[in-house]
mmCIF file of C-alpha atoms and ligand atoms in Angstrom:
data_model
loop_
_atom_site.group_PDB
_atom_site.id
_atom_site.type_symbol
_atom_site.label_atom_id
_atom_site.label_comp_id
_atom_site.label_asym_id
_atom_site.label_seq_id
_atom_site.Cartn_x
_atom_site.Cartn_y
_atom_site.Cartn_z
ATOM 1 C CA MET B 1 54.497 -124.759 180.403
ATOM 2 C CA LEU B 2 55.859 -121.307 180.033
ATOM 3 C CA CYS B 3 57.690 -118.883 182.360
ATOM 4 C CA TYR B 4 58.519 -115.417 181.711
ATOM 5 C CA LEU B 5 60.764 -112.653 182.885
ATOM 6 C CA ILE B 6 58.829 -109.492 182.793
ATOM 7 C CA GLY B 7 60.830 -105.958 183.031
ATOM 8 C CA TYR B 8 61.554 -102.797 181.075
ATOM 9 C CA PRO B 9 64.052 -102.714 179.471
ATOM 10 C CA ILE B 10 65.226 -106.285 179.329
ATOM 11 C CA GLY B 11 68.627 -106.860 177.772
ATOM 12 C CA HIS B 12 70.665 -109.913 178.304
ATOM 13 C CA SER B 13 69.041 -112.170 180.897
ATOM 14 C CA MET B 14 70.967 -114.688 183.103
ATOM 15 C CA SER B 15 67.509 -115.985 184.295
ATOM 16 C CA ALA B 16 66.639 -117.261 180.890
ATOM 17 C CA VAL B 17 69.997 -119.021 180.370
ATOM 18 C CA MET B 18 69.883 -120.542 183.912
ATOM 19 C CA HIS B 19 66.122 -121.803 183.976
ATOM 20 C CA ASN B 20 66.341 -123.065 180.336
ATOM 21 C CA ALA B 21 69.408 -125.130 181.238
ATOM 22 C CA ALA B 22 67.566 -126.499 184.492
ATOM 23 C CA PHE B 23 64.364 -127.284 182.524
ATOM 24 C CA MET B 24 66.379 -129.228 179.911
ATOM 25 C CA GLU B 25 68.673 -131.102 182.530
ATOM 26 C CA LEU B 26 65.404 -132.410 184.143
ATOM 27 C CA GLY B 27 63.715 -133.082 180.827
ATOM 28 C CA LEU B 28 60.851 -130.800 181.753
ATOM 29 C CA ASP B 29 58.464 -129.491 179.113
ATOM 30 C CA PHE B 30 58.958 -125.925 180.211
ATOM 31 C CA ALA B 31 60.471 -122.903 178.494
ATOM 32 C CA TYR B 32 61.562 -119.590 179.864
ATOM 33 C CA HIS B 33 60.926 -116.394 177.780
ATOM 34 C CA LEU B 34 61.667 -112.684 178.113
ATOM 35 C CA LEU B 35 58.775 -110.341 177.866
ATOM 36 C CA GLU B 36 59.566 -106.679 177.689
ATOM 37 C CA VAL B 37 56.553 -104.898 179.430
ATOM 38 C CA ARG B 38 56.289 -101.085 179.536
ATOM 39 C CA PRO B 39 54.981 -99.845 182.888
ATOM 40 C CA GLU B 40 51.733 -98.696 181.198
ATOM 41 C CA ASP B 41 51.210 -102.238 179.726
ATOM 42 C CA LEU B 42 51.806 -104.097 183.048
ATOM 43 C CA GLU B 43 48.165 -104.757 184.002
ATOM 44 C CA LYS B 44 47.348 -106.072 180.602
ATOM 45 C CA ALA B 45 50.526 -108.339 180.498
ATOM 46 C CA VAL B 46 49.544 -109.800 183.894
ATOM 47 C CA SER B 47 45.807 -110.422 183.046
ATOM 48 C CA GLU B 48 46.413 -111.477 179.381
ATOM 49 C CA THR B 49 49.739 -113.456 179.398
ATOM 50 C CA LEU B 50 50.519 -114.364 182.872
ATOM 51 C CA ARG B 51 47.137 -115.782 183.702
ATOM 52 C CA ALA B 52 46.929 -117.989 180.607
ATOM 53 C CA SER B 53 46.546 -121.713 181.185
ATOM 54 C CA ASP B 54 49.910 -122.657 179.597
ATOM 55 C CA VAL B 55 51.822 -120.175 181.879
ATOM 56 C CA ARG B 56 53.272 -121.558 185.083
ATOM 57 C CA GLY B 57 54.775 -118.273 186.384
ATOM 58 C CA ALA B 58 57.257 -115.336 186.020
ATOM 59 C CA ASN B 59 60.087 -113.626 187.468
ATOM 60 C CA VAL B 60 59.649 -109.863 187.835
ATOM 61 C CA THR B 61 62.452 -107.326 187.454
ATOM 62 C CA ILE B 62 62.971 -103.535 187.290
ATOM 63 C CA PRO B 63 60.672 -101.480 187.218
ATOM 64 C CA HIS B 64 57.801 -103.759 188.073
ATOM 65 C CA LYS B 65 58.732 -105.471 191.419
ATOM 66 C CA VAL B 66 56.435 -103.206 193.414
ATOM 67 C CA SER B 67 53.810 -102.209 190.961
ATOM 68 C CA VAL B 68 53.002 -105.794 190.014
ATOM 69 C CA MET B 69 51.823 -106.521 193.488
ATOM 70 C CA GLY B 70 48.519 -104.575 192.823
ATOM 71 C CA TYR B 71 47.596 -106.992 190.089
ATOM 72 C CA LEU B 72 48.065 -110.349 191.834
ATOM 73 C CA ASP B 73 45.588 -112.384 193.833
ATOM 74 C CA GLU B 74 47.828 -113.225 196.729
ATOM 75 C CA ILE B 75 51.138 -112.106 198.070
ATOM 76 C CA ASP B 76 53.371 -114.394 200.168
ATOM 77 C CA LEU B 77 53.956 -112.949 203.735
ATOM 78 C CA GLU B 78 57.613 -112.363 203.245
ATOM 79 C CA ALA B 79 57.075 -110.657 199.968
ATOM 80 C CA MET B 80 54.741 -108.430 201.666
ATOM 81 C CA ARG B 81 57.159 -107.613 204.327
ATOM 82 C CA ILE B 82 59.912 -106.794 201.808
ATOM 83 C CA GLU B 83 57.271 -104.951 199.734
ATOM 84 C CA ALA B 84 58.464 -106.516 196.406
ATOM 85 C CA VAL B 85 57.702 -109.429 194.271
ATOM 86 C CA ASN B 86 60.315 -111.114 192.056
ATOM 87 C CA THR B 87 58.509 -114.387 191.410
ATOM 88 C CA ILE B 88 54.925 -115.280 190.364
ATOM 89 C CA VAL B 89 53.318 -118.688 190.471
ATOM 90 C CA ASN B 90 50.229 -119.275 188.350
ATOM 91 C CA ASP B 91 48.039 -122.007 189.876
ATOM 92 C CA GLY B 92 45.095 -122.534 187.596
ATOM 93 C CA GLY B 93 44.748 -118.873 186.672
ATOM 94 C CA ARG B 94 45.381 -117.600 190.323
ATOM 95 C CA LEU B 95 48.584 -115.620 190.674
ATOM 96 C CA LYS B 96 50.561 -115.629 193.885
ATOM 97 C CA GLY B 97 53.627 -113.312 194.262
ATOM 98 C CA TYR B 98 56.863 -114.300 196.206
ATOM 99 C CA ASN B 99 60.153 -112.591 196.891
ATOM 100 C CA THR B 100 63.072 -115.179 196.466
ATOM 101 C CA ASP B 101 65.998 -112.441 196.376
ATOM 102 C CA GLY B 102 66.337 -112.292 200.106
ATOM 103 C CA ILE B 103 66.215 -116.136 200.497
ATOM 104 C CA GLY B 104 68.851 -116.479 197.789
ATOM 105 C CA ALA B 105 71.174 -113.784 199.326
ATOM 106 C CA LEU B 106 70.683 -115.240 202.866
ATOM 107 C CA ARG B 107 71.645 -118.753 201.783
ATOM 108 C CA ALA B 108 74.731 -117.571 199.895
ATOM 109 C CA ILE B 109 76.014 -115.506 202.808
ATOM 110 C CA ARG B 110 75.206 -118.315 205.367
ATOM 111 C CA GLU B 111 77.097 -120.798 203.269
ATOM 112 C CA ARG B 112 80.190 -118.559 203.170
ATOM 113 C CA TYR B 113 79.884 -116.988 206.755
ATOM 114 C CA GLY B 114 78.614 -119.689 208.877
ATOM 115 C CA ASP B 115 76.394 -119.029 211.899
ATOM 116 C CA LEU B 116 74.975 -115.491 211.676
ATOM 117 C CA ARG B 117 74.129 -115.019 215.264
ATOM 118 C CA GLY B 118 75.814 -112.122 216.716
ATOM 119 C CA ALA B 119 77.150 -110.814 213.365
ATOM 120 C CA ARG B 120 77.152 -107.205 212.402
ATOM 121 C CA ALA B 121 76.487 -106.319 208.744
ATOM 122 C CA VAL B 122 76.785 -103.251 206.803
ATOM 123 C CA ILE B 123 74.737 -102.746 203.654
ATOM 124 C CA LEU B 124 75.456 -100.196 200.999
ATOM 125 C CA GLY B 125 72.474 -99.035 199.128
ATOM 126 C CA ALA B 126 68.761 -98.778 199.931
ATOM 127 C CA GLY B 127 67.077 -99.975 196.778
ATOM 128 C CA GLY B 128 65.286 -103.209 195.809
ATOM 129 C CA ALA B 129 68.084 -105.600 196.445
ATOM 130 C CA ALA B 130 68.951 -103.976 199.700
ATOM 131 C CA ARG B 131 65.337 -104.278 200.904
ATOM 132 C CA ALA B 132 65.340 -108.071 200.391
ATOM 133 C CA ILE B 133 68.720 -108.529 201.782
ATOM 134 C CA SER B 134 68.506 -106.281 204.692
ATOM 135 C CA TYR B 135 65.183 -107.835 205.762
ATOM 136 C CA LYS B 136 66.603 -111.365 205.716
ATOM 137 C CA LEU B 137 69.824 -110.269 207.596
ATOM 138 C CA ALA B 138 67.892 -108.222 210.135
ATOM 139 C CA GLU B 139 65.988 -111.558 210.983
ATOM 140 C CA ASN B 140 69.337 -113.367 211.597
ATOM 141 C CA VAL B 141 72.304 -111.088 212.697
ATOM 142 C CA SER B 142 72.556 -108.657 215.595
ATOM 143 C CA GLU B 143 73.244 -105.426 213.852
ATOM 144 C CA VAL B 144 72.415 -104.030 210.429
ATOM 145 C CA ARG B 145 73.694 -100.701 209.290
ATOM 146 C CA ILE B 146 72.310 -99.309 206.113
ATOM 147 C CA LEU B 147 74.355 -96.619 204.225
ATOM 148 C CA ASN B 148 72.999 -94.942 201.052
ATOM 149 C CA ARG B 149 73.745 -92.096 198.823
ATOM 150 C CA THR B 150 70.333 -90.623 199.553
ATOM 151 C CA PRO B 151 70.435 -90.875 203.313
ATOM 152 C CA SER B 152 66.717 -90.385 203.768
ATOM 153 C CA ARG B 153 66.061 -93.553 201.857
ATOM 154 C CA ALA B 154 68.343 -95.432 204.053
ATOM 155 C CA GLU B 155 66.614 -94.011 207.180
ATOM 156 C CA ALA B 156 63.185 -94.825 205.890
ATOM 157 C CA LEU B 157 64.321 -98.421 205.358
ATOM 158 C CA SER B 158 65.962 -98.616 208.614
ATOM 159 C CA ASP B 159 62.850 -97.295 210.307
ATOM 160 C CA TYR B 160 60.564 -99.682 208.420
ATOM 161 C CA LEU B 161 62.635 -102.832 209.269
ATOM 162 C CA SER B 162 62.926 -101.658 212.949
ATOM 163 C CA SER B 163 59.085 -101.695 213.073
ATOM 164 C CA LEU B 164 58.974 -105.462 212.093
ATOM 165 C CA ARG B 165 58.785 -107.800 215.017
ATOM 166 C CA GLU B 166 60.775 -110.527 213.239
ATOM 167 C CA CYS B 167 63.541 -108.193 212.388
ATOM 168 C CA ARG B 168 65.353 -108.487 215.829
ATOM 169 C CA ALA B 169 68.710 -106.828 214.852
ATOM 170 C CA GLU B 170 69.539 -103.314 215.995
ATOM 171 C CA ILE B 171 69.188 -101.372 212.654
ATOM 172 C CA SER B 172 70.680 -97.953 211.872
ATOM 173 C CA SER B 173 71.365 -95.785 208.921
ATOM 174 C CA ASP B 174 73.725 -93.086 207.403
ATOM 175 C CA GLY B 175 74.904 -91.638 204.171
ATOM 176 C CA LEU B 176 77.479 -93.169 201.852
ATOM 177 C CA SER B 177 80.562 -91.001 202.565
ATOM 178 C CA ARG B 178 84.024 -92.366 203.073
ATOM 179 C CA ASP B 179 83.768 -91.395 206.802
ATOM 180 C CA SER B 180 80.505 -93.182 207.384
ATOM 181 C CA ILE B 181 81.871 -96.275 205.430
ATOM 182 C CA ARG B 182 84.960 -96.260 207.602
ATOM 183 C CA ALA B 183 83.177 -95.767 210.891
ATOM 184 C CA SER B 184 80.510 -98.517 209.978
ATOM 185 C CA LEU B 185 83.135 -101.029 208.984
ATOM 186 C CA GLU B 186 84.974 -100.750 212.418
ATOM 187 C CA GLY B 187 83.795 -104.004 214.212
ATOM 188 C CA ALA B 188 81.657 -105.097 211.293
ATOM 189 C CA ASP B 189 81.723 -108.722 210.096
ATOM 190 C CA ILE B 190 79.834 -108.587 206.642
ATOM 191 C CA LEU B 191 79.798 -105.893 204.061
ATOM 192 C CA VAL B 192 77.171 -106.133 201.428
ATOM 193 C CA ASN B 193 77.165 -103.962 198.265
ATOM 194 C CA THR B 194 73.783 -103.470 196.739
ATOM 195 C CA THR B 195 74.634 -100.428 194.659
ATOM 196 C CA PRO B 196 75.282 -100.770 190.932
ATOM 197 C CA LEU B 197 78.949 -99.498 191.355
ATOM 198 C CA GLY B 198 81.327 -101.840 189.616
ATOM 199 C CA MET B 199 78.665 -103.251 187.325
ATOM 200 C CA HIS B 200 79.401 -103.715 183.604
ATOM 201 C CA PRO B 201 80.372 -101.496 181.730
ATOM 202 C CA ASP B 202 81.636 -99.310 184.435
ATOM 203 C CA THR B 203 83.835 -101.970 185.992
ATOM 204 C CA GLU B 204 86.465 -99.786 187.362
ATOM 205 C CA ALA B 205 83.948 -98.190 189.914
ATOM 206 C CA SER B 206 83.909 -99.308 193.592
ATOM 207 C CA PRO B 207 81.731 -98.152 196.520
ATOM 208 C CA VAL B 208 84.520 -98.614 199.021
ATOM 209 C CA ASP B 209 88.329 -97.413 199.174
ATOM 210 C CA GLN B 210 90.529 -100.423 199.361
ATOM 211 C CA GLY B 211 92.211 -98.993 202.523
ATOM 212 C CA LEU B 212 88.942 -99.643 204.469
ATOM 213 C CA LEU B 213 89.001 -103.494 203.746
ATOM 214 C CA ARG B 214 90.590 -105.877 206.064
ATOM 215 C CA PRO B 215 90.900 -109.406 207.201
ATOM 216 C CA GLY B 216 88.145 -110.638 209.259
ATOM 217 C CA LEU B 217 85.414 -109.152 206.934
ATOM 218 C CA LEU B 218 83.196 -111.005 204.504
ATOM 219 C CA VAL B 219 82.531 -108.812 201.519
ATOM 220 C CA PHE B 220 79.552 -109.751 199.464
ATOM 221 C CA ASP B 221 78.752 -107.928 196.169
ATOM 222 C CA ALA B 222 75.281 -108.326 194.688
ATOM 223 C CA VAL B 223 76.601 -107.227 191.393
ATOM 224 C CA TYR B 224 76.977 -110.241 189.369
ATOM 225 C CA ASN B 225 78.293 -109.024 185.985
ATOM 226 C CA PRO B 226 81.311 -109.152 186.239
ATOM 227 C CA PRO B 227 81.314 -111.943 188.942
ATOM 228 C CA THR B 228 84.399 -110.612 190.439
ATOM 229 C CA THR B 229 84.038 -106.827 190.689
ATOM 230 C CA ARG B 230 86.787 -104.441 191.642
ATOM 231 C CA LEU B 231 85.340 -104.305 195.155
ATOM 232 C CA LEU B 232 85.786 -108.043 195.494
ATOM 233 C CA ARG B 233 89.245 -107.911 193.791
ATOM 234 C CA GLU B 234 90.523 -105.316 196.335
ATOM 235 C CA ALA B 235 88.682 -107.059 199.256
ATOM 236 C CA GLU B 236 90.615 -110.282 198.458
ATOM 237 C CA ALA B 237 93.840 -108.427 198.117
ATOM 238 C CA SER B 238 93.122 -106.959 201.611
ATOM 239 C CA GLY B 239 92.609 -110.337 203.181
ATOM 240 C CA SER B 240 88.831 -110.229 203.287
ATOM 241 C CA ARG B 241 86.617 -113.076 202.388
ATOM 242 C CA VAL B 242 84.547 -112.532 199.214
ATOM 243 C CA LEU B 243 81.311 -113.757 197.878
ATOM 244 C CA THR B 244 80.048 -112.947 194.425
ATOM 245 C CA GLY B 245 76.410 -111.937 193.364
ATOM 246 C CA VAL B 246 76.455 -114.993 191.127
ATOM 247 C CA SER B 247 75.505 -117.229 194.202
ATOM 248 C CA MET B 248 72.525 -114.938 195.179
ATOM 249 C CA LEU B 249 71.434 -114.903 191.508
ATOM 250 C CA VAL B 250 71.465 -118.618 191.177
ATOM 251 C CA TYR B 251 69.916 -119.324 194.626
ATOM 252 C CA GLN B 252 67.037 -116.927 194.007
ATOM 253 C CA GLY B 253 66.548 -118.931 190.803
ATOM 254 C CA VAL B 254 66.662 -122.200 192.557
ATOM 255 C CA ALA B 255 63.961 -121.024 194.905
ATOM 256 C CA ALA B 256 61.775 -119.768 191.895
ATOM 257 C CA PHE B 257 62.484 -122.949 189.966
ATOM 258 C CA GLU B 258 61.133 -125.108 192.929
ATOM 259 C CA LEU B 259 58.048 -123.076 193.267
ATOM 260 C CA TRP B 260 57.275 -123.459 189.586
ATOM 261 C CA THR B 261 58.174 -127.185 189.053
ATOM 262 C CA GLY B 262 57.905 -128.776 192.413
ATOM 263 C CA ARG B 263 61.195 -130.491 191.649
ATOM 264 C CA GLU B 264 64.600 -130.118 193.127
ATOM 265 C CA ALA B 265 66.581 -127.732 191.123
ATOM 266 C CA PRO B 266 69.772 -128.901 189.423
ATOM 267 C CA GLU B 267 71.826 -126.197 191.193
ATOM 268 C CA ALA B 268 75.228 -127.109 189.553
ATOM 269 C CA VAL B 269 73.799 -126.917 186.055
ATOM 270 C CA MET B 270 72.246 -123.427 186.820
ATOM 271 C CA MET B 271 75.497 -122.103 188.410
ATOM 272 C CA GLU B 272 77.554 -123.429 185.439
ATOM 273 C CA SER B 273 75.220 -121.995 182.761
ATOM 274 C CA VAL B 274 75.357 -118.428 184.390
ATOM 275 C CA LEU B 275 79.200 -118.581 184.789
ATOM 276 C CA ASP B 276 79.482 -119.676 181.214
ATOM 277 C CA ALA B 277 77.257 -116.895 179.978
ATOM 278 C CA LEU B 278 79.205 -114.331 182.095
ATOM 279 C CA GLY B 279 82.525 -115.641 180.730
ATOM 280 C CA GLY B 280 83.717 -117.588 183.714
ATOM 281 C CA GLY B 281 85.152 -116.561 187.048
ATOM 282 C CA GLY B 282 83.670 -116.068 190.553
ATOM 283 C CA SER B 283 81.604 -118.450 192.803
HETATM 284 P P1 NAP T 1 67.876 -99.976 192.761
HETATM 285 O O1 NAP T 1 66.542 -100.492 193.421
HETATM 286 O O2 NAP T 1 67.855 -99.079 191.596
HETATM 287 O O3 NAP T 1 68.834 -99.373 193.938
HETATM 288 C C1 NAP T 1 70.078 -98.984 193.570
HETATM 289 C C2 NAP T 1 70.704 -98.475 194.869
HETATM 290 O O4 NAP T 1 72.073 -98.046 194.556
HETATM 291 C C3 NAP T 1 70.006 -97.055 195.519
HETATM 292 O O5 NAP T 1 70.227 -97.366 196.949
HETATM 293 C C4 NAP T 1 70.881 -96.056 194.959
HETATM 294 O O6 NAP T 1 71.030 -94.922 195.864
HETATM 295 C C5 NAP T 1 72.282 -96.759 194.901
HETATM 296 N N1 NAP T 1 73.117 -96.116 193.727
HETATM 297 C C6 NAP T 1 72.753 -96.086 192.479
HETATM 298 N N2 NAP T 1 73.792 -95.457 191.723
HETATM 299 C C7 NAP T 1 74.712 -95.155 192.695
HETATM 300 C C8 NAP T 1 75.978 -94.359 192.607
HETATM 301 N N3 NAP T 1 76.446 -93.924 191.508
HETATM 302 N N4 NAP T 1 76.538 -94.165 193.738
HETATM 303 C C9 NAP T 1 76.082 -94.554 195.025
HETATM 304 N N5 NAP T 1 74.984 -95.127 195.217
HETATM 305 C C10 NAP T 1 74.334 -95.465 194.003
HETATM 306 O O7 NAP T 1 68.604 -101.337 192.199
HETATM 307 P P2 NAP T 1 68.529 -102.728 192.803
HETATM 308 O O8 NAP T 1 67.334 -103.544 192.129
HETATM 309 O O9 NAP T 1 68.549 -102.723 194.349
HETATM 310 O O10 NAP T 1 69.878 -103.503 192.169
HETATM 311 C C11 NAP T 1 71.162 -102.941 192.578
HETATM 312 C C12 NAP T 1 72.238 -103.842 192.210
HETATM 313 O O11 NAP T 1 72.069 -105.258 192.842
HETATM 314 C C13 NAP T 1 72.348 -104.030 190.694
HETATM 315 O O12 NAP T 1 73.670 -104.057 190.315
HETATM 316 C C14 NAP T 1 71.739 -105.457 190.416
HETATM 317 O O13 NAP T 1 72.254 -105.975 189.258
HETATM 318 C C15 NAP T 1 72.093 -106.034 191.629
HETATM 319 N N6 NAP T 1 71.129 -107.283 191.904
HETATM 320 C C16 NAP T 1 71.676 -108.467 191.915
HETATM 321 C C17 NAP T 1 70.864 -109.469 192.356
HETATM 322 C C18 NAP T 1 71.576 -110.982 192.330
HETATM 323 O O14 NAP T 1 70.696 -111.823 192.324
HETATM 324 N N7 NAP T 1 72.807 -111.065 192.467
HETATM 325 C C19 NAP T 1 69.591 -109.432 192.578
HETATM 326 C C20 NAP T 1 69.081 -108.014 192.487
HETATM 327 C C21 NAP T 1 69.896 -106.935 192.117
HETATM 328 P P3 NAP T 1 69.852 -93.731 195.791
HETATM 329 O O15 NAP T 1 68.755 -94.204 196.738
HETATM 330 O O16 NAP T 1 70.715 -92.525 196.336
HETATM 331 O O17 NAP T 1 69.559 -93.534 194.423
#
């Protein structure tokens, strides 16, 4: 069976490395391929490629996570709430969309942080990753504060999540200035970066001044290339606990793998293959 990653552009893919290593480990007759699909070709790619009988599913990345929803037969409730699909399952030609990004992030954060009840989280960014992560956090923590370069996007996300019954946290928003970060981090327990600041090749960038980081904070960076970003290096030096984006990447992959194969994913193999491909480091 075939699985694809559809996106545009598609450069190096950790997902291909991770899933092919997992298929091989379990001896499954599956292969994961990259499929570069321009926005104007998305409908055709879904109807002609993804619906084929030898295709089990796909991952979906930028810029198709929202637009692909219009071409599927069914959307899982959580993906509907997040308003984005990153995983598709083909069941006899019928396509169902899921979102495993939020599940992956929540699992990674929970493993490192522990019981999330009563926790206060600050999220930097209001794009696709922020939507999935803030949705799952807002179901589980007591406060979520979303800070974004474009404040109106943070406000729209905050208003939207506040309107969902299952998002029981108190949710607020602001811009991404040093002052707003400083004020938001006072009394916060978890800081999540979902901006691309610090991502390869601009690895010296960081969304937060080191002086604002402190012990007692868990700093999670969704950026996974490099695994240890400048933000995480400085967080560690300031006594904060840290969590790399590799764990979210692997856990969203684990959830997708299990949807496609119905088998328990070989998580250690998946983690190792990603860390190898990224050149080591991080957890
Ligand atoms: P996205 O939808 O394009 O959103 C990017 C967000 O970052 C927006 O809120 C944007 O603010 C903000 N931003 C972009 N450039 C900025 C800058 N120079 N300064 C301040 N803010 C900036 O992207 P995404 O899909 O959410 O992905 C974001 C990051 O998460 C990427 O690094 C990606 O690799 C990572 N990610 C990791 C995983 C994982 O499994 N670990 C999964 C998904 C994504 P505006 O609204 O102002 O434009």
